[in-house]
Structures are given as structure tokens and as C-alpha cells.
CSV table of C-alpha atoms in Angstrom, one decimal:
chain,number,residue,atom,x,y,z
Y,10,LEU,CA,-9.2,-3.5,-28.0
Y,11,PHE,CA,-10.0,-0.2,-27.0
Y,12,GLY,CA,-6.1,0.5,-27.3
Y,13,ARG,CA,-5.7,-1.1,-30.5
Y,14,LEU,CA,-8.6,1.0,-31.6
Y,15,MET,CA,-6.5,3.7,-30.2
Y,16,GLY,CA,-3.9,2.9,-32.4
Y,17,LEU,CA,-5.0,2.8,-35.6
Y,18,THR,CA,-7.2,6.8,-35.1
Y,19,ASN,CA,-4.9,9.6,-34.8
Y,20,ARG,CA,-8.1,12.2,-33.9
Y,21,PRO,CA,-7.8,13.1,-30.1
Y,22,LYS,CA,-11.2,13.1,-29.7
Y,23,LEU,CA,-11.9,9.8,-31.4
Y,24,ARG,CA,-9.1,8.0,-29.2
Y,25,ARG,CA,-10.0,11.1,-26.1
Y,26,ALA,CA,-13.2,9.1,-25.7
Y,27,ILE,CA,-12.4,5.6,-26.9
Y,28,MET,CA,-9.8,5.4,-24.1
Y,29,PHE,CA,-12.3,7.1,-21.3
Y,30,SER,CA,-14.5,3.4,-22.9
Y,31,SER,CA,-12.1,1.6,-20.9
Y,32,ILE,CA,-11.6,3.2,-18.0
Y,33,GLY,CA,-15.3,3.5,-17.8
Y,34,MET,CA,-15.5,0.0,-18.2
Y,35,ASN,CA,-12.5,-1.7,-15.8
Y,36,LEU,CA,-14.0,1.6,-12.9
Y,37,GLY,CA,-17.4,-0.4,-13.3
Y,38,ILE,CA,-16.5,-4.0,-13.2
Y,39,LEU,CA,-14.8,-2.4,-10.3
Y,40,CYS,CA,-17.6,-1.6,-8.9
Y,41,TYR,CA,-20.0,-3.5,-8.5
Y,42,PHE,CA,-18.1,-6.2,-7.6
Y,43,LYS,CA,-16.7,-4.0,-4.6
Y,44,TYR,CA,-18.5,-1.9,-3.9
Y,45,ARG,CA,-22.1,-2.2,-5.1
Y,46,GLY,CA,-22.9,-3.8,-1.4
Y,47,PHE,CA,-21.4,-1.1,-0.1
Y,48,PHE,CA,-23.1,1.8,-1.4
Y,49,LEU,CA,-26.9,0.3,-1.6
Y,50,ASN,CA,-26.6,0.0,2.1
Y,51,GLU,CA,-25.5,2.5,3.1
Y,52,LEU,CA,-28.1,4.4,0.3
Y,53,TYR,CA,-30.7,1.7,2.4
Y,54,ASP,CA,-29.3,3.4,5.7
Y,55,ALA,CA,-29.3,6.7,4.6
Y,56,LEU,CA,-33.6,6.9,3.5
Y,57,VAL,CA,-34.7,4.7,6.2
Y,58,LYS,CA,-33.8,7.4,8.5
Y,59,LEU,CA,-34.9,9.8,6.4
Y,60,GLY,CA,-38.3,8.0,7.1
Y,61,TYR,CA,-38.5,6.3,3.7
Y,62,GLN,CA,-38.6,2.4,2.4
Y,63,PRO,CA,-36.4,2.3,0.2
Y,64,GLY,CA,-37.9,-0.6,-2.9
Y,65,TYR,CA,-34.9,-3.0,-2.1
Y,66,ALA,CA,-33.9,-5.1,1.3
Y,67,PRO,CA,-30.4,-4.5,2.8
Y,68,LEU,CA,-27.6,-5.8,0.4
Y,69,ASP,CA,-26.1,-9.4,2.0
Y,70,PRO,CA,-22.1,-8.9,1.6
Y,71,LEU,CA,-21.5,-12.0,0.7
Y,72,ALA,CA,-24.2,-12.7,-2.0
Y,73,ILE,CA,-20.9,-11.4,-5.4
Y,74,ILE,CA,-18.2,-13.4,-4.4
Y,75,ILE,CA,-15.2,-10.5,-5.7
Y,76,PRO,CA,-12.5,-12.1,-8.1
Y,77,PHE,CA,-9.0,-12.3,-6.9
Y,78,GLY,CA,-6.9,-9.6,-7.0
Y,79,ILE,CA,-9.8,-7.0,-8.8
Y,80,SER,CA,-8.3,-3.3,-7.5
Y,81,PHE,CA,-4.9,-4.9,-8.8
Y,82,TYR,CA,-5.6,-5.8,-12.4
Y,83,THR,CA,-7.8,-3.1,-12.4
Y,84,PHE,CA,-6.0,-0.6,-11.9
Y,85,GLU,CA,-3.2,-1.6,-13.9
Y,86,ALA,CA,-5.7,-2.7,-16.8
Y,87,ILE,CA,-6.3,1.8,-16.6
Y,88,SER,CA,-3.1,2.5,-16.8
Y,89,TYR,CA,-2.5,0.7,-19.9
Y,90,ALA,CA,-5.4,2.1,-21.2
Y,91,VAL,CA,-3.7,6.6,-20.4
Y,92,ASP,CA,-0.3,5.0,-21.4
Y,93,VAL,CA,-1.9,4.2,-24.9
Y,94,TYR,CA,-3.4,7.0,-25.1
Y,95,THR,CA,-1.0,9.6,-24.3
Y,96,ARG,CA,1.3,7.4,-26.3
Y,97,LYS,CA,4.3,6.5,-23.9
Y,98,ILE,CA,3.6,3.3,-25.4
Y,99,GLU,CA,2.5,1.0,-28.4
Y,100,PRO,CA,-0.8,-1.1,-27.9
Y,101,GLU,CA,0.1,-5.0,-27.7
Y,102,LYS,CA,-0.6,-6.2,-30.8
Y,103,SER,CA,-0.7,-10.3,-29.1
Y,104,LEU,CA,-3.6,-11.6,-27.1
Y,105,PRO,CA,-1.6,-13.2,-25.0
Y,106,ARG,CA,1.0,-11.2,-23.7
Y,107,PHE,CA,-1.8,-8.5,-22.6
Y,108,LEU,CA,-3.7,-11.9,-20.9
Y,109,LEU,CA,0.1,-12.1,-19.7
Y,110,PHE,CA,0.4,-8.9,-17.9
Y,111,ILE,CA,-2.7,-8.5,-16.9
Y,112,LEU,CA,-2.8,-12.5,-15.2
Y,113,PHE,CA,0.3,-13.1,-14.1
Y,114,PHE,CA,0.5,-14.6,-11.0
Y,115,PRO,CA,2.4,-13.8,-8.5
Y,116,HIS,CA,0.7,-10.0,-7.7
Y,117,LEU,CA,-2.3,-10.6,-9.0
Y,118,VAL,CA,-3.7,-10.8,-5.5
Y,119,ALA,CA,-0.6,-8.2,-3.2
Y,120,GLY,CA,1.3,-6.4,-5.7
Y,121,PRO,CA,3.1,-4.7,-7.0
Y,122,ILE,CA,0.7,-2.3,-8.8
Y,123,VAL,CA,2.6,-3.7,-12.4
Y,124,ARG,CA,3.0,-0.5,-15.1
Y,125,ALA,CA,2.4,-2.0,-19.0
Y,126,GLY,CA,5.2,-0.1,-20.5
Y,127,ASP,CA,7.7,-2.2,-17.5
Y,128,PHE,CA,6.5,-5.8,-18.1
Y,129,LEU,CA,5.2,-5.9,-21.6
Y,130,ARG,CA,9.0,-5.4,-23.1
Y,131,GLN,CA,9.7,-8.4,-20.5
Y,132,THR,CA,7.1,-10.5,-22.7
Y,133,ARG,CA,9.7,-10.3,-25.4
Y,134,ARG,CA,12.7,-11.3,-24.3
Y,135,PRO,CA,13.9,-15.1,-23.9
Y,136,LYS,CA,14.2,-16.4,-21.3
Y,137,ARG,CA,16.6,-18.7,-20.0
Y,138,TRP,CA,17.7,-20.5,-16.7
Y,139,ASN,CA,20.7,-18.1,-15.0
Y,140,TRP,CA,21.9,-19.9,-11.6
Y,141,LEU,CA,22.0,-16.2,-10.7
Y,142,ARG,CA,19.1,-15.1,-11.0
Y,143,VAL,CA,17.5,-18.6,-9.0
Y,144,GLN,CA,19.4,-17.2,-6.1
Y,145,VAL,CA,17.7,-14.1,-6.2
Y,146,GLY,CA,14.2,-15.0,-6.5
Y,147,VAL,CA,14.6,-17.6,-3.6
Y,148,GLN,CA,16.4,-15.8,-1.4
Y,149,LEU,CA,13.6,-12.7,-2.0
Y,150,PHE,CA,10.5,-15.2,-1.0
Y,151,LEU,CA,12.3,-16.2,1.9
Y,152,ILE,CA,12.5,-13.0,3.1
Y,153,GLY,CA,9.0,-12.0,2.4
Y,154,ALA,CA,7.3,-15.2,4.2
Y,155,PHE,CA,9.6,-15.1,7.3
Y,156,LYS,CA,8.3,-11.5,7.6
Y,157,LYS,CA,4.8,-13.0,6.6
Y,158,MET,CA,4.6,-16.2,8.7
Y,159,ALA,CA,7.7,-15.3,11.8
Y,160,ILE,CA,6.2,-12.0,12.4
Y,161,ALA,CA,3.3,-11.0,10.8
Y,162,ASP,CA,1.2,-13.9,12.0
Y,163,ARG,CA,3.3,-13.5,15.4
Y,164,MET,CA,1.9,-9.9,15.7
Y,165,ALA,CA,-1.6,-10.3,14.4
Y,166,MET,CA,-1.3,-13.1,18.6
Y,167,PHE,CA,-1.2,-8.7,20.0
Y,168,CYS,CA,-3.0,-7.2,17.9
Y,169,ASP,CA,-6.3,-9.6,16.7
Y,170,PRO,CA,-8.0,-10.4,19.9
Y,171,VAL,CA,-7.7,-6.4,21.2
Y,172,LEU,CA,-8.4,-4.4,17.9
Y,173,SER,CA,-11.8,-7.3,17.1
Y,174,ASN,CA,-13.2,-6.3,20.9
Y,175,PRO,CA,-11.1,-2.9,22.0
Y,176,ASP,CA,-14.2,-2.7,25.2
Y,177,ALA,CA,-12.6,-6.3,26.4
Y,178,TYR,CA,-9.1,-4.1,27.2
Y,179,ASN,CA,-7.2,-2.3,28.7
Y,180,SER,CA,-5.3,1.6,27.4
Y,181,VAL,CA,-2.0,-0.6,28.4
Y,182,ALA,CA,-3.0,-3.5,26.1
Y,183,MET,CA,-4.3,-0.6,23.3
Y,184,TRP,CA,-0.6,1.0,23.5
Y,185,PHE,CA,0.4,-2.9,22.4
Y,186,ALA,CA,-2.2,-4.0,20.1
Y,187,VAL,CA,-1.2,-0.4,18.6
Y,188,LEU,CA,2.3,-0.9,18.2
Y,189,ALA,CA,2.1,-4.7,17.2
Y,190,TYR,CA,-0.2,-4.0,13.9
Y,191,ALA,CA,2.2,-1.6,12.8
Y,192,VAL,CA,4.8,-3.6,12.1
Y,193,ARG,CA,1.7,-6.8,11.5
Y,194,ILE,CA,0.5,-4.7,8.4
Y,195,TYR,CA,3.7,-3.8,7.2
Y,196,CYS,CA,5.5,-7.4,7.0
Y,197,ASP,CA,2.1,-9.2,6.0
Y,198,PHE,CA,2.1,-6.2,3.1
Y,199,SER,CA,6.1,-6.5,1.6
Y,200,GLY,CA,6.3,-9.7,2.4
Y,201,TYR,CA,3.4,-10.9,0.0
Y,202,SER,CA,5.4,-8.4,-2.3
Y,203,ASP,CA,8.7,-9.0,-1.7
Y,204,MET,CA,7.2,-13.0,-2.5
Y,205,ALA,CA,6.4,-12.3,-5.4
Y,206,ILE,CA,8.9,-10.0,-6.7
Y,207,GLY,CA,11.0,-13.4,-5.8
Y,208,ALA,CA,8.7,-15.8,-7.8
Y,209,ALA,CA,8.6,-13.2,-10.7
Y,210,HIS,CA,13.0,-13.7,-10.5
Y,211,LEU,CA,12.4,-17.6,-10.6
Y,212,LEU,CA,10.2,-17.4,-14.3
Y,213,GLY,CA,12.1,-14.1,-16.1
Y,214,TYR,CA,10.5,-12.0,-15.0
Y,215,LYS,CA,11.4,-8.4,-12.6
Y,216,LEU,CA,9.1,-6.8,-10.5
Y,217,THR,CA,9.2,-3.2,-8.7
Y,218,MET,CA,10.6,-2.5,-5.5
Y,219,ASN,CA,7.3,-2.0,-3.5
Y,220,PHE,CA,8.6,-1.2,0.0
Y,221,ASN,CA,11.5,0.7,1.1
Y,222,MET,CA,11.8,0.5,4.7
Y,223,PRO,CA,8.6,3.2,5.4
Y,224,TYR,CA,9.4,3.3,9.1
Y,225,LEU,CA,12.3,5.3,8.9
Y,226,ALA,CA,10.4,8.0,6.9
Y,227,VAL,CA,11.2,11.6,7.5
Y,228,ASN,CA,7.5,13.0,7.4
Y,229,VAL,CA,4.2,11.8,5.7
Y,230,SER,CA,5.2,12.2,2.2
Y,231,ASP,CA,8.9,10.3,2.7
Y,232,PHE,CA,6.5,7.7,3.2
Y,233,TRP,CA,4.9,7.5,0.5
Y,234,ARG,CA,7.9,8.1,-0.4
Y,235,ARG,CA,8.2,4.7,0.3
Y,236,TRP,CA,5.1,2.9,0.9
Y,237,HIS,CA,3.8,0.6,-1.5
Y,238,ILE,CA,5.7,2.4,-3.9
Y,239,SER,CA,4.0,1.3,-6.8
Y,240,LEU,CA,0.7,2.6,-5.4
Y,241,SER,CA,1.8,5.6,-4.2
Y,242,THR,CA,3.0,6.4,-7.6
Y,243,TRP,CA,0.4,4.8,-9.3
Y,244,LEU,CA,-2.8,7.5,-7.2
Y,245,ARG,CA,0.3,10.2,-8.1
Y,246,ASP,CA,0.3,9.6,-11.9
Y,247,TYR,CA,-3.4,8.6,-12.5
Y,248,ILE,CA,-5.2,11.2,-10.0
Y,249,PHE,CA,-3.4,13.4,-8.2
Y,250,ILE,CA,-1.5,14.4,-11.5
Y,251,PRO,CA,-4.5,14.4,-13.6
Y,252,LEU,CA,-6.3,16.7,-11.2
Y,253,GLY,CA,-3.7,19.5,-10.8
Y,254,GLY,CA,-1.3,18.7,-8.7
Y,255,SER,CA,0.7,20.6,-7.4
Y,256,ARG,CA,-0.6,23.7,-9.9
Y,257,GLY,CA,-2.9,26.2,-9.2
Y,258,SER,CA,-3.5,28.3,-5.7
Y,259,ARG,CA,-2.4,26.0,-2.6
Y,260,TRP,CA,-5.6,25.4,-2.0
Y,261,LEU,CA,-6.1,23.6,-5.5
Y,262,ASN,CA,-2.9,21.7,-3.9
Y,263,TYR,CA,-4.7,20.4,0.0
Y,264,ARG,CA,-7.8,19.5,-2.1
Y,265,ASN,CA,-6.0,17.0,-5.5
Y,266,LEU,CA,-4.8,15.6,-2.0
Y,267,MET,CA,-7.4,15.0,0.1
Y,268,ILE,CA,-9.5,13.2,-2.8
Y,269,THR,CA,-6.8,11.9,-4.4
Y,270,MET,CA,-5.6,10.2,-0.8
Y,271,ALA,CA,-9.3,9.5,0.4
Y,272,LEU,CA,-9.5,7.0,-3.5
Y,273,GLY,CA,-6.1,5.1,-2.7
Y,274,GLY,CA,-8.4,4.6,0.6
Y,275,LEU,CA,-11.4,3.5,-0.5
Y,276,TRP,CA,-9.7,1.4,-3.1
Y,277,HIS,CA,-8.3,-0.2,-0.2
Y,278,GLY,CA,-11.4,-1.7,1.4
Y,279,ALA,CA,-15.4,-0.7,1.0
Y,280,ALA,CA,-15.6,0.0,4.5
Y,281,TRP,CA,-15.6,3.6,5.8
Y,282,GLY,CA,-12.8,3.0,8.3
Y,283,TYR,CA,-11.0,2.2,5.3
Y,284,ILE,CA,-11.8,5.4,3.8
Y,285,VAL,CA,-11.3,8.1,6.6
Y,286,TRP,CA,-7.5,6.3,7.1
Y,287,GLY,CA,-7.5,7.8,3.3
Y,288,ILE,CA,-8.8,11.1,4.4
Y,289,ALA,CA,-6.1,10.7,8.0
Y,290,HIS,CA,-3.0,10.4,5.6
Y,291,GLY,CA,-4.4,12.9,3.1
Y,292,THR,CA,-4.6,15.5,6.3
Y,293,LEU,CA,-0.7,14.8,7.9
Y,294,LEU,CA,0.3,15.7,4.0
Y,295,ILE,CA,-2.2,18.4,3.9
Y,296,LEU,CA,-0.6,19.8,7.3
Y,297,GLN,CA,3.5,18.7,6.6
Y,298,LYS,CA,2.6,21.0,3.6
Y,299,GLN,CA,1.7,23.8,6.2
Y,300,PHE,CA,4.9,23.1,8.4
Y,301,GLN,CA,6.7,23.6,5.4
Y,302,HIS,CA,6.0,26.6,4.3
Y,303,TYR,CA,5.8,28.1,7.7
Y,304,CYS,CA,10.0,26.8,8.5
Y,305,HIS,CA,11.0,28.2,4.6
Y,306,ASP,CA,11.5,31.4,6.7
Y,307,LYS,CA,12.8,30.2,10.1
Y,308,PRO,CA,16.9,29.0,8.5
Y,309,GLY,CA,17.2,28.0,12.7
Y,310,LEU,CA,14.7,25.4,13.3
Y,311,THR,CA,15.5,24.5,9.9
Y,312,ALA,CA,18.6,23.1,10.8
Y,313,PHE,CA,18.4,21.1,13.9
Y,314,LEU,CA,15.2,19.6,11.8
Y,315,GLU,CA,18.4,18.2,9.9
Y,316,THR,CA,20.3,16.9,12.2
Y,317,THR,CA,20.3,13.9,13.5
Y,318,VAL,CA,18.4,14.6,16.6
Y,319,GLY,CA,15.2,16.3,14.6
Y,320,THR,CA,16.0,13.9,13.2
Y,321,GLY,CA,15.2,11.3,14.8
Y,322,LEU,CA,12.2,13.0,16.6
Y,323,ARG,CA,10.6,13.8,13.2
Y,324,ILE,CA,10.8,10.4,12.4
Y,325,LEU,CA,9.6,9.0,15.7
Y,326,LEU,CA,6.6,11.6,15.3
Y,327,THR,CA,6.5,10.5,12.0
Y,328,PHE,CA,5.4,6.2,13.0
Y,329,PHE,CA,3.5,8.1,15.4
Y,330,CYS,CA,1.5,9.8,13.2
Y,331,VAL,CA,1.0,7.0,10.8
Y,332,SER,CA,0.4,4.0,14.2
Y,333,MET,CA,-1.9,6.0,14.6
Y,334,CYS,CA,-3.8,6.0,11.2
Y,335,TRP,CA,-3.7,2.9,10.5
Y,336,VAL,CA,-6.0,2.0,13.4
Y,337,LEU,CA,-8.7,3.8,11.4
Y,338,PHE,CA,-7.0,0.5,9.2
Y,339,GLN,CA,-10.0,-1.5,9.4
Y,340,PRO,CA,-13.8,-2.2,7.9
Y,341,GLU,CA,-15.9,-1.5,11.3
Y,342,LEU,CA,-15.5,2.1,12.6
Y,343,GLY,CA,-16.5,2.1,15.6
Y,344,LYS,CA,-14.0,-0.2,17.0
Y,345,ALA,CA,-11.3,2.6,16.0
Y,346,LEU,CA,-13.5,5.0,17.6
Y,347,THR,CA,-12.9,2.9,20.4
Y,348,VAL,CA,-9.5,2.2,20.4
Y,349,PHE,CA,-8.4,5.6,20.4
Y,350,SER,CA,-11.4,6.9,22.8
Y,351,LYS,CA,-9.1,3.5,25.8
Y,352,LEU,CA,-5.3,5.1,24.1
Y,353,PHE,CA,-5.8,8.4,26.0
Y,354,TYR,CA,-7.9,7.9,28.5
Y,355,ILE,CA,-7.2,5.9,30.9
Y,356,GLN,CA,-9.9,3.0,31.6
Y,357,PRO,CA,-10.5,-0.1,33.9
Y,358,GLY,CA,-9.2,-3.7,31.5
Y,359,LEU,CA,-8.2,-6.5,31.2
Y,360,ARG,CA,-4.5,-7.8,29.7
Y,361,LEU,CA,-3.4,-9.3,27.3
Y,362,ASP,CA,-2.0,-12.9,28.8
Y,363,LEU,CA,0.7,-12.7,26.0
Y,364,SER,CA,5.0,-11.5,27.1
Y,365,ASN,CA,6.0,-8.7,26.2
Y,366,GLN,CA,9.4,-8.9,26.3
Y,367,SER,CA,8.2,-10.8,22.4
Y,368,LEU,CA,6.1,-7.6,21.6
Y,369,TRP,CA,9.5,-5.9,22.4
Y,370,ALA,CA,12.1,-8.5,20.8
Y,371,THR,CA,10.1,-8.1,16.9
Y,372,VAL,CA,9.2,-4.1,17.1
Y,373,ILE,CA,13.8,-3.8,17.8
Y,374,PHE,CA,14.7,-7.1,15.6
Y,375,LEU,CA,12.6,-4.8,13.5
Y,376,PHE,CA,14.1,-1.1,13.2
Y,377,ALA,CA,17.3,-3.0,13.5
Y,378,CYS,CA,17.7,-4.7,10.2
Y,379,GLN,CA,16.3,-1.8,8.9
Y,380,TRP,CA,19.2,0.9,10.2
Y,381,LEU,CA,21.5,-1.8,9.5
Y,382,VAL,CA,20.3,-1.0,5.3
Y,383,ARG,CA,19.7,2.5,5.7
Y,384,SER,CA,23.4,3.2,7.4
Y,385,GLY,CA,24.9,1.0,4.7
Y,386,LEU,CA,26.1,-1.0,7.4
Y,387,TRP,CA,25.1,-3.9,5.3
Y,388,ALA,CA,26.4,-3.1,1.8
Y,389,ARG,CA,30.2,-3.5,2.9
Y,390,ILE,CA,28.8,-6.6,5.7
Y,391,TYR,CA,26.9,-8.9,2.9
Y,392,PRO,CA,29.1,-9.0,0.3
Y,393,ARG,CA,31.8,-10.9,2.9
Y,394,LEU,CA,29.7,-13.4,4.9
Y,395,PRO,CA,31.2,-16.7,3.6
Y,396,ALA,CA,29.0,-18.3,1.2
Y,397,PRO,CA,28.2,-21.8,5.0
Y,398,VAL,CA,26.7,-17.8,7.1
Y,399,LEU,CA,24.9,-17.2,4.2
Y,400,GLY,CA,23.3,-20.5,4.1
Y,401,MET,CA,22.8,-20.9,7.2
Y,402,GLY,CA,21.1,-17.8,7.7
Y,403,TYR,CA,18.7,-18.6,4.8
Y,404,ALA,CA,18.0,-22.2,6.5
Y,405,ILE,CA,17.3,-19.8,9.7
Y,406,CYS,CA,14.6,-17.8,8.1
Y,407,LEU,CA,12.6,-21.0,6.6
Y,408,CYS,CA,12.3,-22.7,9.3
Y,409,THR,CA,11.3,-19.8,11.5
Y,410,ALA,CA,9.0,-18.9,9.1
Y,411,LEU,CA,7.5,-22.8,9.5
């Protein structure tokens, strides 16, 4: 309705008021269901520490059932309102098509975040049976299922016991858990995205690619151009740029980066761990920009960083920094701090009773696959593989996932 109203008037102030009404409504629903308990309980704890007795009891987080996918379709609804206001798209006149855009089930829970301009255009296109499209959809779905069930769930056996009870394990187990957690998060998120994109292909819709070998990124900015691409571009277009983006002074740019990343962390979950995770990434982005300014008048250092050795070092450093940030990516910030204390201070404790060979084999397999794609070898090998070999490969993915 708000979109239709914006389409009926050319008065800038009225259109702006309608847009902010739509955004406010969507954010209000999101905050009530997802953040109400978090903020009220934090306020309750702060008042108690100051010696006041609040007039309400702490809220049970399970008292409000959060609707499935509310974070994703709220962002999609907000982007729709902004795009209609800026006249990037025309208001959708068909309610069924608009509901299909908001409630399209493959990506509803885990993304990717869909833009109205891309999806609504596809709803008007006739859908016909196409074996090639079915093949692509099934292949993507199988790859996603393999990532999720064969890799991510396997890595959970290494990281979940340690990260849920870090006091009981020693430093060696902690380092293995952090490595396994980094692999698990990537294969979990990208696996769900691949399955969503594959299922959408089967139904005749093309969703945007959401991950592009993020652990081969050469810096943190490059990581965010490869990681959860639909989210990072949404944050860029609808938060960072409206705040001022890279315009203005360097400090305003840093402020905009920090606000954007902190809100991106809060979007992932109503807990301090996610907020601090976002702030940590904002800090890394600022440090990277500072380092780029430092290298600006040092051609020798810049040339070394562009060599094969320099690029490898940058990839390793980026992966290390991102993995350290993943430790914060959990609801309980206290456990994350305990993990950090054990990572860099050797303490006695239990070792994880699992074979490390399986962990290292999985890590090497994952990075080898990404290197094959990035180097271009896979693009040359894949078209030459016989159909029985491809079929056997996807059958192995299916059996391993199950």
C-alpha cells in the first residue's frame, strides 16, 4: 500500500513521509519480535546496577516466538520502499506478485536477500520446463547439501563442545575449534544459499550469487565483497551510502563504516556478541584503510604485496583476522572472551577426543576446491568431464551428505 501511494503522488515531501512510514513500520515489527527482549533486559540490568527497581520483570526470550525469516523479508521490504521512492522501480500493482517476492520460500530463512527490481521482473516471465535449468538447480542443491551436512555438521563436532564450554579444554583444542568454526560457518551459510539458489532454479527463478570464495580474500574489504554478498551490498546501498559513504572527511568515512558494521552485527542476532563482532569488522576495515594510506607513497612495499608471496601472506592474515572475529560470533560474549584468553595463554585442560586428521583433511579439501576455481583450472576441466564421471561425483555428494 505504501508503494502504491508513492506511485500516486509526485510531491517530494509526501513521498518521503510515506517512505519513512513504510521503513518505520517494518523496523518496528522487526524490533518488537527480535530485539524487544534484548533491549528491555539490558535496561533492566543497568537500572538494577544503578540501584533502581524497574517496574517490570526480566523478559523470557522465549516468550515471543520470532517469525521465520523476519530479518530477511524485513530488509527486502525496506529496500522495496526505498527503491520505489528513488524511482529505481515502479510500484508493484499485483498483490500476489508482491507476496511472492516477500515470501518466496527457498531464500526466506537463510537468504540470499533479494532485490525487488531483480525478482519482480522474473515473476512476469512465463515459466517453462527446461532440463538444463533443472540440471543446474539439482547440482547447486546437491553442492549446498554437501557443504551443510558433510562439512559444516562434521566441523560442529570439533567446535561445538569447545566453544560451548571453553573452560574445560586446553589451548590446542581451542585453536582447532576456532579453525573448525570458521570452516563450519562458511559451509553452513554458503550451503544454505546454494540450496536456496538451486531450489529457485528448479522453479524458474534466478537468485543472486551469495558467496564467492571469501577465505581467499586478500584483505577485509575483499572479504566483504565475497562474503554474504547480498547482505554486504544491502548494507552498503541502504545504510553506508545514505550515511554519507566515503564522501567527506576520513573520520566521517570511518564513522559510517563503524555504524554500518555494528548494525550488520546486530542484524545477525540480539546479543552483545554479534554487536561486538560487527564492531570488530568495522575496526579491521578502518585499519585496512589506514594501512592503504600508509602504503600510498611506498611503491616497494606495494609491489611486494602484489607478488605471489605477498598475496599469500595477505590471504593468510585476512583469514586469521576473520577467524578471530568468528570467535565473537555467538550470543554469549563471556565465552568468547574465555576462548581468547586460552588461545594466547597456554593453560592445562582436556583435549578434544577426535581425530585431527579429519579436520585437516576437510580444511585442505575446502581450500583446494577454492584454489581450483580461483586459478581457472576448474573452468577448463569441468566441460571436459564425461557425463558418467559428473554423475558419479554428484552421487558421491548426495551419499556423503545423507
